[in-house]
Tab-separated table of C-alpha atoms in Angstrom:
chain	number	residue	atom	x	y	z
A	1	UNK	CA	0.000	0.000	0.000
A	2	UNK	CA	1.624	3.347	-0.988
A	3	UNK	CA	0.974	6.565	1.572
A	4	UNK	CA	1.305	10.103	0.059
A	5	UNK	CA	1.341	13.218	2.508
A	6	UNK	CA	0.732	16.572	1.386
A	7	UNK	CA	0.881	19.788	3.935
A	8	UNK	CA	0.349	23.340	4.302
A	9	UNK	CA	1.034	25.463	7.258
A	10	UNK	CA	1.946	29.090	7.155
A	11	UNK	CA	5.307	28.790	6.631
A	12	UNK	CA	4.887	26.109	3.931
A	13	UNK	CA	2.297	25.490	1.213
A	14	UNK	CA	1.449	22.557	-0.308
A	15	UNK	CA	4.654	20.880	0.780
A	16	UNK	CA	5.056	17.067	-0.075
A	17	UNK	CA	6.256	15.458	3.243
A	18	UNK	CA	7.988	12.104	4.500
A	19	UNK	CA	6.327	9.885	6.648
A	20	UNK	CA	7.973	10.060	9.938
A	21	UNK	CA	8.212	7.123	11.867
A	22	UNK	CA	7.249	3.200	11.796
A	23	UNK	CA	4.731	1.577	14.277
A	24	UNK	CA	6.906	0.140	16.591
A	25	UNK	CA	7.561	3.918	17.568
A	26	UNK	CA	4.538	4.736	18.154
A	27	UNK	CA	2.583	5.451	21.411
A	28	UNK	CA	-1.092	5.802	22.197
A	29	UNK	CA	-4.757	5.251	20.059
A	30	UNK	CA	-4.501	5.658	16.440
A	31	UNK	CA	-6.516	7.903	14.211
A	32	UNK	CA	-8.785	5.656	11.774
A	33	UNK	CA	-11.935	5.224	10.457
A	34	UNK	CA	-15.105	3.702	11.400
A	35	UNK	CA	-18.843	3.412	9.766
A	36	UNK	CA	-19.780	4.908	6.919
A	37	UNK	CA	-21.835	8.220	7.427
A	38	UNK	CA	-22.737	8.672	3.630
A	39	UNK	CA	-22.285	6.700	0.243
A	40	UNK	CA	-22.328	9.333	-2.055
A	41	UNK	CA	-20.321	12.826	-1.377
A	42	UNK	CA	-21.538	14.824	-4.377
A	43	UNK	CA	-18.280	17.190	-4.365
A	44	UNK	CA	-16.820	20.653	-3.800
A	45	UNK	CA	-17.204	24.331	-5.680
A	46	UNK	CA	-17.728	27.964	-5.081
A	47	UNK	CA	-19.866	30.241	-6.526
A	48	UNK	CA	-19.827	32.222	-9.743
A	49	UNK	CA	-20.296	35.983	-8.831
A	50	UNK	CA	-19.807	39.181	-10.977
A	51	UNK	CA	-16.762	40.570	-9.228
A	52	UNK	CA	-14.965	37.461	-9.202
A	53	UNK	CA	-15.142	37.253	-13.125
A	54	UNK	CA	-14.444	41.491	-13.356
A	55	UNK	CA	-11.331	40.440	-10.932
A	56	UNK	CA	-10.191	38.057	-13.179
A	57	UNK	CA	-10.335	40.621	-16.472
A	58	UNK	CA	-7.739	42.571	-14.614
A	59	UNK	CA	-4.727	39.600	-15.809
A	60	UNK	CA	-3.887	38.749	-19.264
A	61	UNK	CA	-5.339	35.492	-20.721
A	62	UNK	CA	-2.469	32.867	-19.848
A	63	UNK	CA	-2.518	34.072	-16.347
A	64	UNK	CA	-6.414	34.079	-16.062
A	65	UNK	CA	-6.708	30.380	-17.952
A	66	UNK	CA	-3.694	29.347	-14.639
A	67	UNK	CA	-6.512	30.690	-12.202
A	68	UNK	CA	-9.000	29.167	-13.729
A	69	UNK	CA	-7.240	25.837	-13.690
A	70	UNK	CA	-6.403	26.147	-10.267
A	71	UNK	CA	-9.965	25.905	-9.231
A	72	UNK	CA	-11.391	23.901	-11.524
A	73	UNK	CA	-8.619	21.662	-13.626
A	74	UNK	CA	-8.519	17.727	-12.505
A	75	UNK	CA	-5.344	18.166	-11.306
A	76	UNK	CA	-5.685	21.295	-9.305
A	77	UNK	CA	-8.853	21.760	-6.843
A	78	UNK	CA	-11.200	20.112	-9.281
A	79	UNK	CA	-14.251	22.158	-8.163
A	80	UNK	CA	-17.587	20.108	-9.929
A	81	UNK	CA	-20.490	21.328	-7.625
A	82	UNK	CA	-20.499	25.469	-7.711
A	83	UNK	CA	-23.733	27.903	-7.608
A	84	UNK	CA	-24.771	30.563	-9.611
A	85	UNK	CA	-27.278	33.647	-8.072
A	86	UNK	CA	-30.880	34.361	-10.354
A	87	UNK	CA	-30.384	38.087	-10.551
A	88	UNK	CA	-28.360	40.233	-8.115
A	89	UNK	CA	-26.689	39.319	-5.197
A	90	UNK	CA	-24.037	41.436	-3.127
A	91	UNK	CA	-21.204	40.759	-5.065
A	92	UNK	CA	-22.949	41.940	-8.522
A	93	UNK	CA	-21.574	44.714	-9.926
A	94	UNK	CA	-25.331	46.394	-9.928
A	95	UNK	CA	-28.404	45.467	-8.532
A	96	UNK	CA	-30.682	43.623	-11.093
A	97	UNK	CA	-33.707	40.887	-11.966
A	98	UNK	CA	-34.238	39.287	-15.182
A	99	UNK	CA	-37.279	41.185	-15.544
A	100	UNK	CA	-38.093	45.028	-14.174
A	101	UNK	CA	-41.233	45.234	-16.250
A	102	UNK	CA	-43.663	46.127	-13.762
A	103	UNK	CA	-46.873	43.839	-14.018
A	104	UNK	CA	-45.580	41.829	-16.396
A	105	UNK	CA	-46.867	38.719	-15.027
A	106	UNK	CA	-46.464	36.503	-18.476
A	107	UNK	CA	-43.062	37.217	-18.109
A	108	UNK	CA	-42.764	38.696	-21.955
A	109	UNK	CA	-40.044	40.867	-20.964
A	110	UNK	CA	-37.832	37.919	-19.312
A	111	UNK	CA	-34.051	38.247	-19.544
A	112	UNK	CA	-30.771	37.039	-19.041
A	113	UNK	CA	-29.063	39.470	-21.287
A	114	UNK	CA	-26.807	40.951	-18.568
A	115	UNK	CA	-25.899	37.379	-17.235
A	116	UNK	CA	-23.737	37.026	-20.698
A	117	UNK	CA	-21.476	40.064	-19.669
A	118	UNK	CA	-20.078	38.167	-16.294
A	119	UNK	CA	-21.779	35.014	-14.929
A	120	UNK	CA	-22.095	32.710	-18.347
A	121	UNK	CA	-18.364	33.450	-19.644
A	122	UNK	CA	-17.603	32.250	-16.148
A	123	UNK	CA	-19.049	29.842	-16.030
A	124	UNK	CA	-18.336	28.801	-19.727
A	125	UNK	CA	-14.794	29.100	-18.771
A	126	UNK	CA	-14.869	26.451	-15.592
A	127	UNK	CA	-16.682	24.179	-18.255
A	128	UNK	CA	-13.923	24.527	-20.386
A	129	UNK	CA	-11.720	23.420	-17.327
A	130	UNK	CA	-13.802	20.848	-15.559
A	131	UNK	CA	-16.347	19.844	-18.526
A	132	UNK	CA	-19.780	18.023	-18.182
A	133	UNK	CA	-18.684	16.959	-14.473
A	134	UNK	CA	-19.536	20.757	-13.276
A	135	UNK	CA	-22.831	20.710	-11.682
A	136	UNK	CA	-24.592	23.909	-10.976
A	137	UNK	CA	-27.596	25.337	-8.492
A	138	UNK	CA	-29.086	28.745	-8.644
A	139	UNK	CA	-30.807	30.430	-6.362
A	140	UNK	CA	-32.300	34.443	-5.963
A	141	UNK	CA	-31.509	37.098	-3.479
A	142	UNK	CA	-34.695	39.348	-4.124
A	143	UNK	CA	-37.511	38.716	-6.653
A	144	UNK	CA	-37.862	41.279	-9.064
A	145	UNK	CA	-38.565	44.519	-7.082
A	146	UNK	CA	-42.185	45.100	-8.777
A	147	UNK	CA	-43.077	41.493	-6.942
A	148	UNK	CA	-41.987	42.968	-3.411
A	149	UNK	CA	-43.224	45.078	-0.562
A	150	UNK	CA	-41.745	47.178	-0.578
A	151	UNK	CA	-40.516	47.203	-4.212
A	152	UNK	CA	-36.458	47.348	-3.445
A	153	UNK	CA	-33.990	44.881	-4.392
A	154	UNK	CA	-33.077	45.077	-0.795
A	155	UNK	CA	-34.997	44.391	2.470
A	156	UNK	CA	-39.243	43.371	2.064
A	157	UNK	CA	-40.956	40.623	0.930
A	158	UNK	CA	-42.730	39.112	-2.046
A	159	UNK	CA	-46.312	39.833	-2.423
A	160	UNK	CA	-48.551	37.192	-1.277
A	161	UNK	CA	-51.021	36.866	-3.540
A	162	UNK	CA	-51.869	34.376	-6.065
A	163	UNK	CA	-50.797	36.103	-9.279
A	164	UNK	CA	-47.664	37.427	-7.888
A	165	UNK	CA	-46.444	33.420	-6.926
A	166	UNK	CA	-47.330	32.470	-9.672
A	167	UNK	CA	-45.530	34.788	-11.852
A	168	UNK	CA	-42.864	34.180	-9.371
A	169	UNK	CA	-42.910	30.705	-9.795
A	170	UNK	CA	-42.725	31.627	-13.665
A	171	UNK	CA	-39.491	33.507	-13.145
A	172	UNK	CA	-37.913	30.349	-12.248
A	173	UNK	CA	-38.938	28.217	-14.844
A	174	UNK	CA	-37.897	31.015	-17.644
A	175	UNK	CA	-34.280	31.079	-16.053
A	176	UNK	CA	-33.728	27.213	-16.165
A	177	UNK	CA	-35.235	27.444	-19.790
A	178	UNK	CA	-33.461	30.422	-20.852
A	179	UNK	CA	-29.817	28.874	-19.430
A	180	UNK	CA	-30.385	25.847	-20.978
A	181	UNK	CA	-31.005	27.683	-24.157
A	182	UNK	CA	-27.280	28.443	-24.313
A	183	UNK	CA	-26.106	25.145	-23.323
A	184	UNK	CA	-26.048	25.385	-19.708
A	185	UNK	CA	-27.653	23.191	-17.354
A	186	UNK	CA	-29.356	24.162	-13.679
A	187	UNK	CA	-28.958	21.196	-12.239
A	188	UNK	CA	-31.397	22.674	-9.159
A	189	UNK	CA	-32.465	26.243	-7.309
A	190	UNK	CA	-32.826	26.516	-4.017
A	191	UNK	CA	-36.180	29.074	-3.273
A	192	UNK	CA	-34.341	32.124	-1.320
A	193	UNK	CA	-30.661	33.330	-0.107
A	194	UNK	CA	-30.742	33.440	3.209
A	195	UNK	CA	-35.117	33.549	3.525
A	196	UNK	CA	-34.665	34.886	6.841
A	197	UNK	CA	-32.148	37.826	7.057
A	198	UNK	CA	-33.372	41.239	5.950
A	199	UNK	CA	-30.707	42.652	4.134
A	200	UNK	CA	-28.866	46.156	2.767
A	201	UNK	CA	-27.670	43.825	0.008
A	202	UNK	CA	-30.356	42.162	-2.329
A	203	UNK	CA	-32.744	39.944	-0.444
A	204	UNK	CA	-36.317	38.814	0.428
A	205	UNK	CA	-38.068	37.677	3.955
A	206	UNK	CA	-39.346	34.126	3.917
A	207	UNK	CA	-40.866	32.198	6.610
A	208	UNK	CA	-40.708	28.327	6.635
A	209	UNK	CA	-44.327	27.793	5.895
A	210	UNK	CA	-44.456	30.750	3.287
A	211	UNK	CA	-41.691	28.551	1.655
A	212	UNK	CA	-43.805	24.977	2.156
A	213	UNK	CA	-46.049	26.954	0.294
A	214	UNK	CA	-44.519	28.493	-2.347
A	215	UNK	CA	-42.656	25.065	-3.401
A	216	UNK	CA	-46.264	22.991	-2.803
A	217	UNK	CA	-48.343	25.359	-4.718
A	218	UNK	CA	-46.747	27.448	-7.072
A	219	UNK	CA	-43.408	26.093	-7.684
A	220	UNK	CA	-43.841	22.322	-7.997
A	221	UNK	CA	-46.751	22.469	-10.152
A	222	UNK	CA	-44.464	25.101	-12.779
A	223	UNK	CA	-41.642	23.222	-12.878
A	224	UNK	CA	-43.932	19.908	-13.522
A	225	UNK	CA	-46.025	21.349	-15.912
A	226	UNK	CA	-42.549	22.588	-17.563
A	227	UNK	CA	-41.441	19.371	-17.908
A	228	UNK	CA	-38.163	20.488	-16.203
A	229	UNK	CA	-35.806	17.878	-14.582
A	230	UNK	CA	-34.422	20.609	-12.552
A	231	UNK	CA	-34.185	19.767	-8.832
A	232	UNK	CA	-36.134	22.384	-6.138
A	233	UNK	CA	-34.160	22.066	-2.660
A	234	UNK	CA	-35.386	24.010	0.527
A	235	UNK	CA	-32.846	26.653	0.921
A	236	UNK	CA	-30.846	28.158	1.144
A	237	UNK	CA	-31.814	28.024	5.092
A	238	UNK	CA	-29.343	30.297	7.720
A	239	UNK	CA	-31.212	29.958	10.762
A	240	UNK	CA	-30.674	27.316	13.428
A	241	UNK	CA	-34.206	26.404	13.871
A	242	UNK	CA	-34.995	23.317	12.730
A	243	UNK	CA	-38.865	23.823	14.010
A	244	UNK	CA	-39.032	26.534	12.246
A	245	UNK	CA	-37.568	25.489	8.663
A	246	UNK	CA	-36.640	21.548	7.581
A	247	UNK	CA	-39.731	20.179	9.951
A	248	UNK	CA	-41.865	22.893	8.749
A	249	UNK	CA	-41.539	22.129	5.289
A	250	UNK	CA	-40.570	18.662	4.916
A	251	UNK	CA	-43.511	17.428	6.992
A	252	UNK	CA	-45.740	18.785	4.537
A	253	UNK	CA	-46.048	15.453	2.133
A	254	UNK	CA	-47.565	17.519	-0.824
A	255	UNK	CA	-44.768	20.050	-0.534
A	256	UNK	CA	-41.631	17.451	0.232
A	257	UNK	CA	-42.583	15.578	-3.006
A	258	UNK	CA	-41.516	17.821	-4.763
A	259	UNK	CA	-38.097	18.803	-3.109
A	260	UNK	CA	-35.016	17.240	-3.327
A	261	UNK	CA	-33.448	18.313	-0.284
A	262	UNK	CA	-32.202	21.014	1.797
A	263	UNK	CA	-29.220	23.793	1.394
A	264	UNK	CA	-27.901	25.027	4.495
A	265	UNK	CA	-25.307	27.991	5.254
A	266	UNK	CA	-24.081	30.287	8.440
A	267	UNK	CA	-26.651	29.785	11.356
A	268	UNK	CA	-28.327	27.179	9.419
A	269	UNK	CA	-24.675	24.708	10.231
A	270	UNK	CA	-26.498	24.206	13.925
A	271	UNK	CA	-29.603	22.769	12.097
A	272	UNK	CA	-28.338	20.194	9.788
A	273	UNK	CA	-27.698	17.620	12.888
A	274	UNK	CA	-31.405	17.611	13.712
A	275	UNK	CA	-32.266	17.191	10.129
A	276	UNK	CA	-30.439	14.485	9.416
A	277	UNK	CA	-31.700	12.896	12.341
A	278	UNK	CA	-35.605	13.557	11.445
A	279	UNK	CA	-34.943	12.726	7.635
A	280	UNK	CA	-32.092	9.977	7.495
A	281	UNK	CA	-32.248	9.649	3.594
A	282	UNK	CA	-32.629	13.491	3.148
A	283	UNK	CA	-29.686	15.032	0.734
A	284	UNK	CA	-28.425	17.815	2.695
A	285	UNK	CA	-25.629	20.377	1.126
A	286	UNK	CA	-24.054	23.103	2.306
A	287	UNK	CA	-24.231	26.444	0.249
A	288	UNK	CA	-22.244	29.297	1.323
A	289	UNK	CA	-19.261	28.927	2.470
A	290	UNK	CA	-18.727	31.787	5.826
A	291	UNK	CA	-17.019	34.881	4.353
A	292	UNK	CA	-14.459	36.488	6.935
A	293	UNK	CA	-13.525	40.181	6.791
A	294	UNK	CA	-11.031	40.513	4.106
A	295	UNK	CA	-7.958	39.576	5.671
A	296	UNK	CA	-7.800	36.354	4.451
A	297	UNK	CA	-5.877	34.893	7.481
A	298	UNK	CA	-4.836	31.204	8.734
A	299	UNK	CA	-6.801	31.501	11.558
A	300	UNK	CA	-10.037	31.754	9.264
A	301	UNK	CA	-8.953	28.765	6.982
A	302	UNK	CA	-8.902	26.889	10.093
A	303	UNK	CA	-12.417	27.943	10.980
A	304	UNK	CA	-13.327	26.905	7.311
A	305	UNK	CA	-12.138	23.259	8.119
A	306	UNK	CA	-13.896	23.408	11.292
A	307	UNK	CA	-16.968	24.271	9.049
A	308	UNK	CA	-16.560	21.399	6.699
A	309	UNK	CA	-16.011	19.254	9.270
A	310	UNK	CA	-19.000	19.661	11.257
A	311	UNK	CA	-21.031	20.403	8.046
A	312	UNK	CA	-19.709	16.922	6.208
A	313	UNK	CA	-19.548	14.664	9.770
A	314	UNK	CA	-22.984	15.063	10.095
A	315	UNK	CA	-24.352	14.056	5.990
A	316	UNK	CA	-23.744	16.859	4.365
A	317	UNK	CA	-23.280	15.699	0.581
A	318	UNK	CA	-21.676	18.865	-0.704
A	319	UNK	CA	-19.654	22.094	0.484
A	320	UNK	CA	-19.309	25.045	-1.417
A	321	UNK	CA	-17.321	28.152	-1.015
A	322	UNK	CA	-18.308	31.798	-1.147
A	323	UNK	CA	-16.270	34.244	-3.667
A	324	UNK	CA	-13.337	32.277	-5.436
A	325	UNK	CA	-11.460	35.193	-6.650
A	326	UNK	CA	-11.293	38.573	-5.432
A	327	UNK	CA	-9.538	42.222	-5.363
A	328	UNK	CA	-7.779	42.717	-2.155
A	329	UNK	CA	-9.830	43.067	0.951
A	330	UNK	CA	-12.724	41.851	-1.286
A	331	UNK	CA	-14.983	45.062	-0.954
A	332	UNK	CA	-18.738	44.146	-1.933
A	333	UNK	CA	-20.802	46.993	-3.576
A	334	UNK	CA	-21.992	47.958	-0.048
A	335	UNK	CA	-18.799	47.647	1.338
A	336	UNK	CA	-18.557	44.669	3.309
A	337	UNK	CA	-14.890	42.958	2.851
A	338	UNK	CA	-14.893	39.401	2.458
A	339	UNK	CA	-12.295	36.554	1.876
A	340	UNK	CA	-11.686	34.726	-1.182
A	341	UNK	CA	-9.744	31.510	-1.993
A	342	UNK	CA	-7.663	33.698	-4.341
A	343	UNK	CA	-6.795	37.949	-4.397
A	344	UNK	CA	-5.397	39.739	-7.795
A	345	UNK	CA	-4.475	43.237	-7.103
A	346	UNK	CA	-5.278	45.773	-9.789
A	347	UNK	CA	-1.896	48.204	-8.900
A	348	UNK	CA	0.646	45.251	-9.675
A	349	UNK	CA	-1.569	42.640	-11.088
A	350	UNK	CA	-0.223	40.296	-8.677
A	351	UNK	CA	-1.815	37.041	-8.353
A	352	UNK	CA	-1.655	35.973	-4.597
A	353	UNK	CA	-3.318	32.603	-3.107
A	354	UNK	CA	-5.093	32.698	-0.055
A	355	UNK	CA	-4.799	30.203	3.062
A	356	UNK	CA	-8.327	28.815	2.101
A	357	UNK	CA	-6.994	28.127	-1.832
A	358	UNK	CA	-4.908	25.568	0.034
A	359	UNK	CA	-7.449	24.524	2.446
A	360	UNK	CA	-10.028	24.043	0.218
A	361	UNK	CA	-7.334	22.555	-2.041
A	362	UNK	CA	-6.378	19.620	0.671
A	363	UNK	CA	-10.161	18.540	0.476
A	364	UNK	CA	-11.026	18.816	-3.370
A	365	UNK	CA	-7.798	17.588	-5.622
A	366	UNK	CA	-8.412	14.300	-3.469
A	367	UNK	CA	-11.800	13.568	-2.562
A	368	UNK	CA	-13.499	12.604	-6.238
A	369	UNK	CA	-17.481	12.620	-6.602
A	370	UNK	CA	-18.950	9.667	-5.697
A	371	UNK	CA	-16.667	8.936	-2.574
A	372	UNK	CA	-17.734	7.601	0.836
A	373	UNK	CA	-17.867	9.900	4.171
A	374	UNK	CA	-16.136	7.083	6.944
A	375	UNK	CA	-16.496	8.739	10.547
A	376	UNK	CA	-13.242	8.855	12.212
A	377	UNK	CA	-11.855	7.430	15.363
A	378	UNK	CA	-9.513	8.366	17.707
A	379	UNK	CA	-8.642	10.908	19.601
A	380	UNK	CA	-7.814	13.428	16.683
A	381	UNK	CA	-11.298	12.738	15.154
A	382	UNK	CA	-12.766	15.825	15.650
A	383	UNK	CA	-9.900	17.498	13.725
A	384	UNK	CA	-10.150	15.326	10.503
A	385	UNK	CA	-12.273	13.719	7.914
A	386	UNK	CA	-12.083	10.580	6.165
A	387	UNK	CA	-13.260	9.799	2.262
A	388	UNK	CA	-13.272	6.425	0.633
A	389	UNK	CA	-13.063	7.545	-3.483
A	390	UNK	CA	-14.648	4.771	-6.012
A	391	UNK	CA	-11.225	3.765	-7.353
A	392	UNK	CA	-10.235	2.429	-3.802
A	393	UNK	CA	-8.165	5.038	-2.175
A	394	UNK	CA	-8.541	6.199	1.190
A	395	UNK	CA	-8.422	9.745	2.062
A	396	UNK	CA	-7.763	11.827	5.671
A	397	UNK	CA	-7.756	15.291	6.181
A	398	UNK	CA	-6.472	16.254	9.574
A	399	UNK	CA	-5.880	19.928	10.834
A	400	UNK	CA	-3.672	20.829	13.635
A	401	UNK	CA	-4.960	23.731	15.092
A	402	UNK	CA	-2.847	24.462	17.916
A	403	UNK	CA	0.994	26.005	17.938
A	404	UNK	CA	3.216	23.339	18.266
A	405	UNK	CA	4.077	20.311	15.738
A	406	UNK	CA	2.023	17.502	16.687
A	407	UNK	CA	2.617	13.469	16.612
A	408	UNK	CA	-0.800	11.670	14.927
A	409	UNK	CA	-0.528	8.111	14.756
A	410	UNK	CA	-2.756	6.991	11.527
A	411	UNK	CA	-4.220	3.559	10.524
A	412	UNK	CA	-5.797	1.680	7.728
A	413	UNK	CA	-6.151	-1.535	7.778
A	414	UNK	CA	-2.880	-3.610	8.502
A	415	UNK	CA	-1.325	-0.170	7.652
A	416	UNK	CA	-0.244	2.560	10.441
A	417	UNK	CA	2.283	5.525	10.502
A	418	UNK	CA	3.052	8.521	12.788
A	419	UNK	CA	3.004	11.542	11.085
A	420	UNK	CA	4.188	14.819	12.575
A	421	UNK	CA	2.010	17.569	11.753
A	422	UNK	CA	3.611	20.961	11.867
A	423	UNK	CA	1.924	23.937	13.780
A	424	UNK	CA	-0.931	25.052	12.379
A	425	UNK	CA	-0.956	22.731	9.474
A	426	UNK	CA	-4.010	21.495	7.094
A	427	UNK	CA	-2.740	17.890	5.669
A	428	UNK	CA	-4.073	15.061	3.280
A	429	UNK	CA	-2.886	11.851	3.699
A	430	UNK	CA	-3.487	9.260	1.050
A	431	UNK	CA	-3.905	5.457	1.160
């Protein structure tokens, strides 16, 4: 059996190490794996946003085709399951729908013209990377604002009434139509961004049931009648309150036939235990990866791992990240700075990777589609994750989190090594 280490830590970045020392040196409980939590780990990705594709217009072609083989290439992070916004969301360059036309509830006047200035050449571009294997979800931040109360992009709430849904539900079917019209496939929305924060940024107040609702009545029935094999998924849910959401809407038989499953991001991490444990066979992904504050730090990467970690322990089939490329600080349009995997600065055109390229990285150039989830064992557990790919190989990410090099015996099978994880380090270690 051959074992390949690879490690980052802030000193060193994606440094290929030597295994350290052979089991008769070891001492104390190995790290290993145990049952397996889920069959069929869908993948990783981020999501397509108009300032990550104006970011990348600022470097000349070679150097933009390297980024975007970085994140998407087979042999790089390999990202396959990424998401897309319907319309504006904060990191647009301007607020927009796909249709402004007041009272325009046949939806004549539907739209994705601006969508071919940023989003589609980005994500034609991944394609050209990653090909047929990238899967995509869409979801809005706001309805158009002449189906809201009050009629902003930002803050209110759609108008509940029957034409309005309907129309609504309308909107959704004419953007899976109109992408796949140019060749791309929505592989699934999700109903609403965040359905419960009211927002400066583009965004629209849900409540569970108004969502049960929505998908049972309005939704369901378009996308039926459509003859669309798009996937609907509750989400993408941020609140902790399982009550409130998942057993809201997925106790509703009429409604949950027509989901798929649930999206789940910020808050909505502390929910995903409890729905797994109410709906066992329920795919569950997580959808938004938490932004930081612009500094892009290694103290934040290891919060992202934490993240994944708890988010993929407990079912979750997918995790994407936020905003893959970036200007420095990563200002949005309303001035909120945000990390992103990688920064190009517009003075010196200088193309710098983040910690959470790497991070991200450790996870997604090793752990294929398809692959197992194996809980792990051991007193490092908590600090790693296990994958089991389809052509055999076994994979472990382990963190160490604290400030001092660290001894982790690891086994597999008749197989076990001590590895010695530098300070602060994110490593993959393959079987």
């Amino acid at each position: 059996m051959t074992i390949s280490w690879i490690s980052t830590s802030p000193t060193e970045q994606w440094v290929a190490k030597s295994i350290d020392q052979p089991l008769s040196a070891m001492r104390g409980p190995a790290l290993t794996t145990g049952t397996t939590i889920l069959e069929n780990f869908k993948g990783f990705g981020g999501c397509f946003n108009e300032l990550g594709w104006k970011a990348l217009q600022l470097v000349e072609d070679n150097a933009r085709q390297t980024i975007l083989a970085d994140l998407f290439s087979k042999d790089a992070c390999a990202f396959n399951y990424c998401r897309l916004p319907i319309g504006a969301n904060d990191y647009s360059e301007i607020w927009y729908s796909h249709n402004e036309t007041a009272g325009d509830f046949a939806m004549a006047d539907f739209s994705i013209e601006r969508d071919h200035r940023y989003l589609i050449p980005f994500i034609e571009a991944a394609r050209e990377m990653r090909g047929e294997e990238l899967s995509l979800f869409a979801s809005p931040w706001s309805p158009p604002t002449w189906m809201k109360f009050p009629q902003a992009h930002n803050y209110g709430t759609l108008v509940w009434q029957p034409e309005y849904r309907k129309a609504y539900a309308d909107y959704f079917v004419r953007f899976v139509q109109a992408y796949s019209d140019v060749g791309i496939a929505i592989d699934a929305v999700h109903v609403q961004n965040e359905p419960n924060s009211d927002q400066k940024f583009p965004s629209c107040i849900w409540t569970g049931a108004k969502m049960r609702d929505f998908i049972r009545d309005d939704l369901g029935p378009a996308f039926s009648a459509a003859g669309l094999k798009t996937e609907i998924w509750a989400g993408t849910i941020e609140r902790g309150d399982f009550n409130a959401w998942a057993g809201t809407i997925f106790s509703d038989a009429e409604a949950a036939a027509y989901i798929t499953g649930a999206g789940f991001q910020w808050a909505g991490k502390h929910a995903v235990q409890r729905t797994r444990q109410a709906f066992p066979d329920l795919p569950i992904v997580q959808t938004e990866n938490e932004c930081g504050d612009g500094a892009n730090t290694w103290d934040h990467a290891h919060h992202v791992f934490d993240l994944i970690q708890h988010y993929v322990s407990n079912g979750t089939e997918a995790y994407v990240y936020w905003n893959m490329v970036l200007e420095p600080q990563g200002e949005s349009t309303w001035g909120w700075q945000q990390n992103s995997m990688i920064t190009i600065d517009p003075e010196n055109l200088a193309v710098i990777y983040n910690p959470e390229f790497y991070l991200m990285k450790h996870f997604s150039a090793f752990v294929h589609p398809g692959a197992q989830v194996l809980a792990t064992v051991g007193p490092m557990a908590a600090n790693a994750l296990a994958f089991r790919n389809l052509d055999g190989t076994t994979i472990f990410v382990i963190q160490n989190p604290s400030d001092a090099p660290r001894d982790i015996p690891l086994s597999l099978g008749e197989e076990t090594a001590t590895f010695t994880l530098p300070a602060r380090s994110i490593n993959t270690i393959r079987f």
